[in-house]
PDB file of C-alpha atoms in Angstrom:
ATOM      1  CA  GLN C  14      67.339  20.733  87.906  1.00  0.00           C
ATOM      2  CA  VAL C  15      69.026  21.906  91.066  1.00  0.00           C
ATOM      3  CA  GLN C  16      67.184  23.215  94.087  1.00  0.00           C
ATOM      4  CA  LEU C  17      69.064  25.434  96.544  1.00  0.00           C
ATOM      5  CA  VAL C  18      67.918  26.149 100.086  1.00  0.00           C
ATOM      6  CA  GLU C  19      69.750  28.661 102.276  1.00  0.00           C
ATOM      7  CA  SER C  20      69.733  28.757 106.053  1.00  0.00           C
ATOM      8  CA  GLY C  21      71.648  30.350 108.887  1.00  0.00           C
ATOM      9  CA  GLY C  22      70.648  33.971 108.571  1.00  0.00           C
ATOM     10  CA  GLY C  23      69.568  36.049 111.530  1.00  0.00           C
ATOM     11  CA  LEU C  24      70.232  39.057 113.703  1.00  0.00           C
ATOM     12  CA  VAL C  25      73.717  39.601 115.080  1.00  0.00           C
ATOM     13  CA  GLN C  26      75.587  42.467 116.692  1.00  0.00           C
ATOM     14  CA  ALA C  27      78.428  44.186 114.908  1.00  0.00           C
ATOM     15  CA  GLY C  28      81.631  42.211 115.331  1.00  0.00           C
ATOM     16  CA  GLY C  29      79.753  38.941 115.557  1.00  0.00           C
ATOM     17  CA  SER C  30      79.709  35.917 113.276  1.00  0.00           C
ATOM     18  CA  LEU C  31      77.224  33.887 111.278  1.00  0.00           C
ATOM     19  CA  ARG C  32      77.547  30.843 109.065  1.00  0.00           C
ATOM     20  CA  LEU C  33      75.210  30.543 106.109  1.00  0.00           C
ATOM     21  CA  SER C  34      74.501  27.189 104.542  1.00  0.00           C
ATOM     22  CA  CYS C  35      73.140  26.368 101.111  1.00  0.00           C
ATOM     23  CA  ALA C  36      72.019  22.807 100.585  1.00  0.00           C
ATOM     24  CA  ALA C  37      71.592  21.576  97.028  1.00  0.00           C
ATOM     25  CA  SER C  38      69.284  18.821  95.878  1.00  0.00           C
ATOM     26  CA  GLY C  39      68.299  17.367  92.559  1.00  0.00           C
ATOM     27  CA  ARG C  40      71.799  16.560  91.379  1.00  0.00           C
ATOM     28  CA  THR C  41      75.340  16.673  92.612  1.00  0.00           C
ATOM     29  CA  ILE C  42      76.974  20.087  92.381  1.00  0.00           C
ATOM     30  CA  VAL C  43      80.566  18.921  92.708  1.00  0.00           C
ATOM     31  CA  ASN C  44      81.475  20.353  89.286  1.00  0.00           C
ATOM     32  CA  TYR C  45      79.322  23.480  89.584  1.00  0.00           C
ATOM     33  CA  ALA C  46      80.624  26.934  90.358  1.00  0.00           C
ATOM     34  CA  LEU C  47      78.916  28.216  93.481  1.00  0.00           C
ATOM     35  CA  ALA C  48      78.555  31.706  94.811  1.00  0.00           C
ATOM     36  CA  TRP C  49      76.964  33.917  97.388  1.00  0.00           C
ATOM     37  CA  PHE C  50      75.337  37.201  96.452  1.00  0.00           C
ATOM     38  CA  ARG C  51      73.575  39.772  98.586  1.00  0.00           C
ATOM     39  CA  GLN C  52      71.040  42.518  98.117  1.00  0.00           C
ATOM     40  CA  ALA C  53      70.543  45.340 100.565  1.00  0.00           C
ATOM     41  CA  PRO C  54      67.379  47.481 100.588  1.00  0.00           C
ATOM     42  CA  GLY C  55      67.420  49.954  97.727  1.00  0.00           C
ATOM     43  CA  LYS C  56      70.576  48.494  96.230  1.00  0.00           C
ATOM     44  CA  GLU C  57      71.362  46.142  93.390  1.00  0.00           C
ATOM     45  CA  ARG C  58      72.331  42.560  94.038  1.00  0.00           C
ATOM     46  CA  GLU C  59      76.091  42.188  94.368  1.00  0.00           C
ATOM     47  CA  PHE C  60      78.573  39.333  94.262  1.00  0.00           C
ATOM     48  CA  VAL C  61      80.048  38.403  97.645  1.00  0.00           C
ATOM     49  CA  ALA C  62      82.090  35.224  97.187  1.00  0.00           C
ATOM     50  CA  GLY C  63      82.516  32.383  94.749  1.00  0.00           C
ATOM     51  CA  ILE C  64      84.113  28.958  94.576  1.00  0.00           C
ATOM     52  CA  LYS C  65      84.935  26.732  91.618  1.00  0.00           C
ATOM     53  CA  TRP C  66      86.493  23.426  92.592  1.00  0.00           C
ATOM     54  CA  SER C  67      88.833  24.754  95.347  1.00  0.00           C
ATOM     55  CA  VAL C  68      89.487  28.200  93.875  1.00  0.00           C
ATOM     56  CA  THR C  69      87.789  31.045  95.702  1.00  0.00           C
ATOM     57  CA  ASN C  70      87.296  34.735  95.075  1.00  0.00           C
ATOM     58  CA  TYR C  71      85.762  37.531  97.124  1.00  0.00           C
ATOM     59  CA  GLU C  72      84.343  40.991  96.822  1.00  0.00           C
ATOM     60  CA  ASP C  73      86.856  43.450  98.237  1.00  0.00           C
ATOM     61  CA  SER C  74      84.826  44.577 101.240  1.00  0.00           C
ATOM     62  CA  VAL C  75      84.540  41.033 102.641  1.00  0.00           C
ATOM     63  CA  LYS C  76      88.088  39.823 102.036  1.00  0.00           C
ATOM     64  CA  GLY C  77      89.646  38.624 105.270  1.00  0.00           C
ATOM     65  CA  ARG C  78      86.267  38.473 107.013  1.00  0.00           C
ATOM     66  CA  PHE C  79      84.209  36.007 104.950  1.00  0.00           C
ATOM     67  CA  THR C  80      85.143  32.500 103.853  1.00  0.00           C
ATOM     68  CA  ILE C  81      83.329  30.410 101.280  1.00  0.00           C
ATOM     69  CA  PHE C  82      83.787  26.659 101.366  1.00  0.00           C
ATOM     70  CA  ARG C  83      81.994  23.574 100.190  1.00  0.00           C
ATOM     71  CA  ASP C  84      81.322  20.074 101.444  1.00  0.00           C
ATOM     72  CA  ASN C  85      80.828  17.921  98.370  1.00  0.00           C
ATOM     73  CA  ALA C  86      79.754  14.933 100.428  1.00  0.00           C
ATOM     74  CA  LYS C  87      76.855  16.998 101.764  1.00  0.00           C
ATOM     75  CA  ASN C  88      76.228  18.813  98.470  1.00  0.00           C
ATOM     76  CA  THR C  89      76.407  22.032 100.454  1.00  0.00           C
ATOM     77  CA  VAL C  90      78.194  25.353 100.229  1.00  0.00           C
ATOM     78  CA  TYR C  91      78.805  27.607 103.197  1.00  0.00           C
ATOM     79  CA  LEU C  92      79.635  31.216 103.887  1.00  0.00           C
ATOM     80  CA  GLN C  93      81.412  31.853 107.170  1.00  0.00           C
ATOM     81  CA  MET C  94      81.015  35.522 108.045  1.00  0.00           C
ATOM     82  CA  ASN C  95      83.175  37.022 110.795  1.00  0.00           C
ATOM     83  CA  SER C  96      83.647  40.574 112.055  1.00  0.00           C
ATOM     84  CA  LEU C  97      80.258  41.500 110.705  1.00  0.00           C
ATOM     85  CA  LYS C  98      79.436  45.147 110.079  1.00  0.00           C
ATOM     86  CA  PRO C  99      76.072  46.923 109.794  1.00  0.00           C
ATOM     87  CA  GLU C 100      76.770  47.428 106.094  1.00  0.00           C
ATOM     88  CA  ASP C 101      76.716  43.637 105.653  1.00  0.00           C
ATOM     89  CA  THR C 102      72.974  43.719 106.328  1.00  0.00           C
ATOM     90  CA  ALA C 103      71.205  42.231 103.306  1.00  0.00           C
ATOM     91  CA  VAL C 104      69.351  39.254 101.950  1.00  0.00           C
ATOM     92  CA  TYR C 105      71.961  36.669 101.029  1.00  0.00           C
ATOM     93  CA  TYR C 106      71.418  34.335  98.103  1.00  0.00           C
ATOM     94  CA  CYS C 107      73.358  31.311  97.019  1.00  0.00           C
ATOM     95  CA  ALA C 108      73.701  30.509  93.342  1.00  0.00           C
ATOM     96  CA  ALA C 109      74.999  27.654  91.238  1.00  0.00           C
ATOM     97  CA  ARG C 110      76.348  27.694  87.718  1.00  0.00           C
ATOM     98  CA  SER C 111      76.239  24.518  85.694  1.00  0.00           C
ATOM     99  CA  PRO C 112      79.399  23.611  83.739  1.00  0.00           C
ATOM    100  CA  SER C 113      77.821  24.507  80.397  1.00  0.00           C
ATOM    101  CA  LYS C 114      77.051  28.081  81.368  1.00  0.00           C
ATOM    102  CA  PRO C 115      79.279  31.081  80.688  1.00  0.00           C
ATOM    103  CA  VAL C 116      81.210  32.656  83.533  1.00  0.00           C
ATOM    104  CA  ASP C 117      79.012  34.888  85.714  1.00  0.00           C
ATOM    105  CA  GLU C 118      75.788  33.373  84.381  1.00  0.00           C
ATOM    106  CA  TYR C 119      74.263  31.531  87.309  1.00  0.00           C
ATOM    107  CA  ASP C 120      71.278  29.391  86.439  1.00  0.00           C
ATOM    108  CA  TYR C 121      70.093  28.251  89.868  1.00  0.00           C
ATOM    109  CA  TRP C 122      69.240  30.463  92.823  1.00  0.00           C
ATOM    110  CA  GLY C 123      68.073  29.961  96.361  1.00  0.00           C
ATOM    111  CA  GLN C 124      65.240  31.862  97.985  1.00  0.00           C
ATOM    112  CA  GLY C 125      67.501  34.011 100.147  1.00  0.00           C
ATOM    113  CA  THR C 126      68.151  34.372 103.857  1.00  0.00           C
ATOM    114  CA  GLN C 127      68.102  37.634 105.783  1.00  0.00           C
ATOM    115  CA  VAL C 128      71.216  38.799 107.622  1.00  0.00           C
ATOM    116  CA  THR C 129      70.837  41.814 109.890  1.00  0.00           C
ATOM    117  CA  VAL C 130      73.805  43.327 111.705  1.00  0.00           C
ATOM    118  CA  SER C 131      73.013  45.797 114.458  1.00  0.00           C
ATOM    119  CA  SER C 132      75.400  48.540 115.500  1.00  0.00           C
TER     120      SER C 132
END
């Protein structure tokens, strides 16, 4: 079992930055695919960014503004968010996919952290 705990959310003005952290415990996640998702009020959860080994991919609206990276020594994945916009307001969740799972089927989820961007 893997437990994921997010932190780093908060209130920020448009144009500002936040760094989200997701610390994993229970087992090493070095060979897990990791991702960040978000869910805004009244909307479905959407993929934001993912990383598998050192390969990253991003949802189009965050490309060039958000960066996902991992620190395997700390068993932690991060999401650096720059040039934040009000439309980035959402609850952000980190997720982990064990090597045996199909692509896009994440089996571990954090509890979420709120990000609010004011205009």
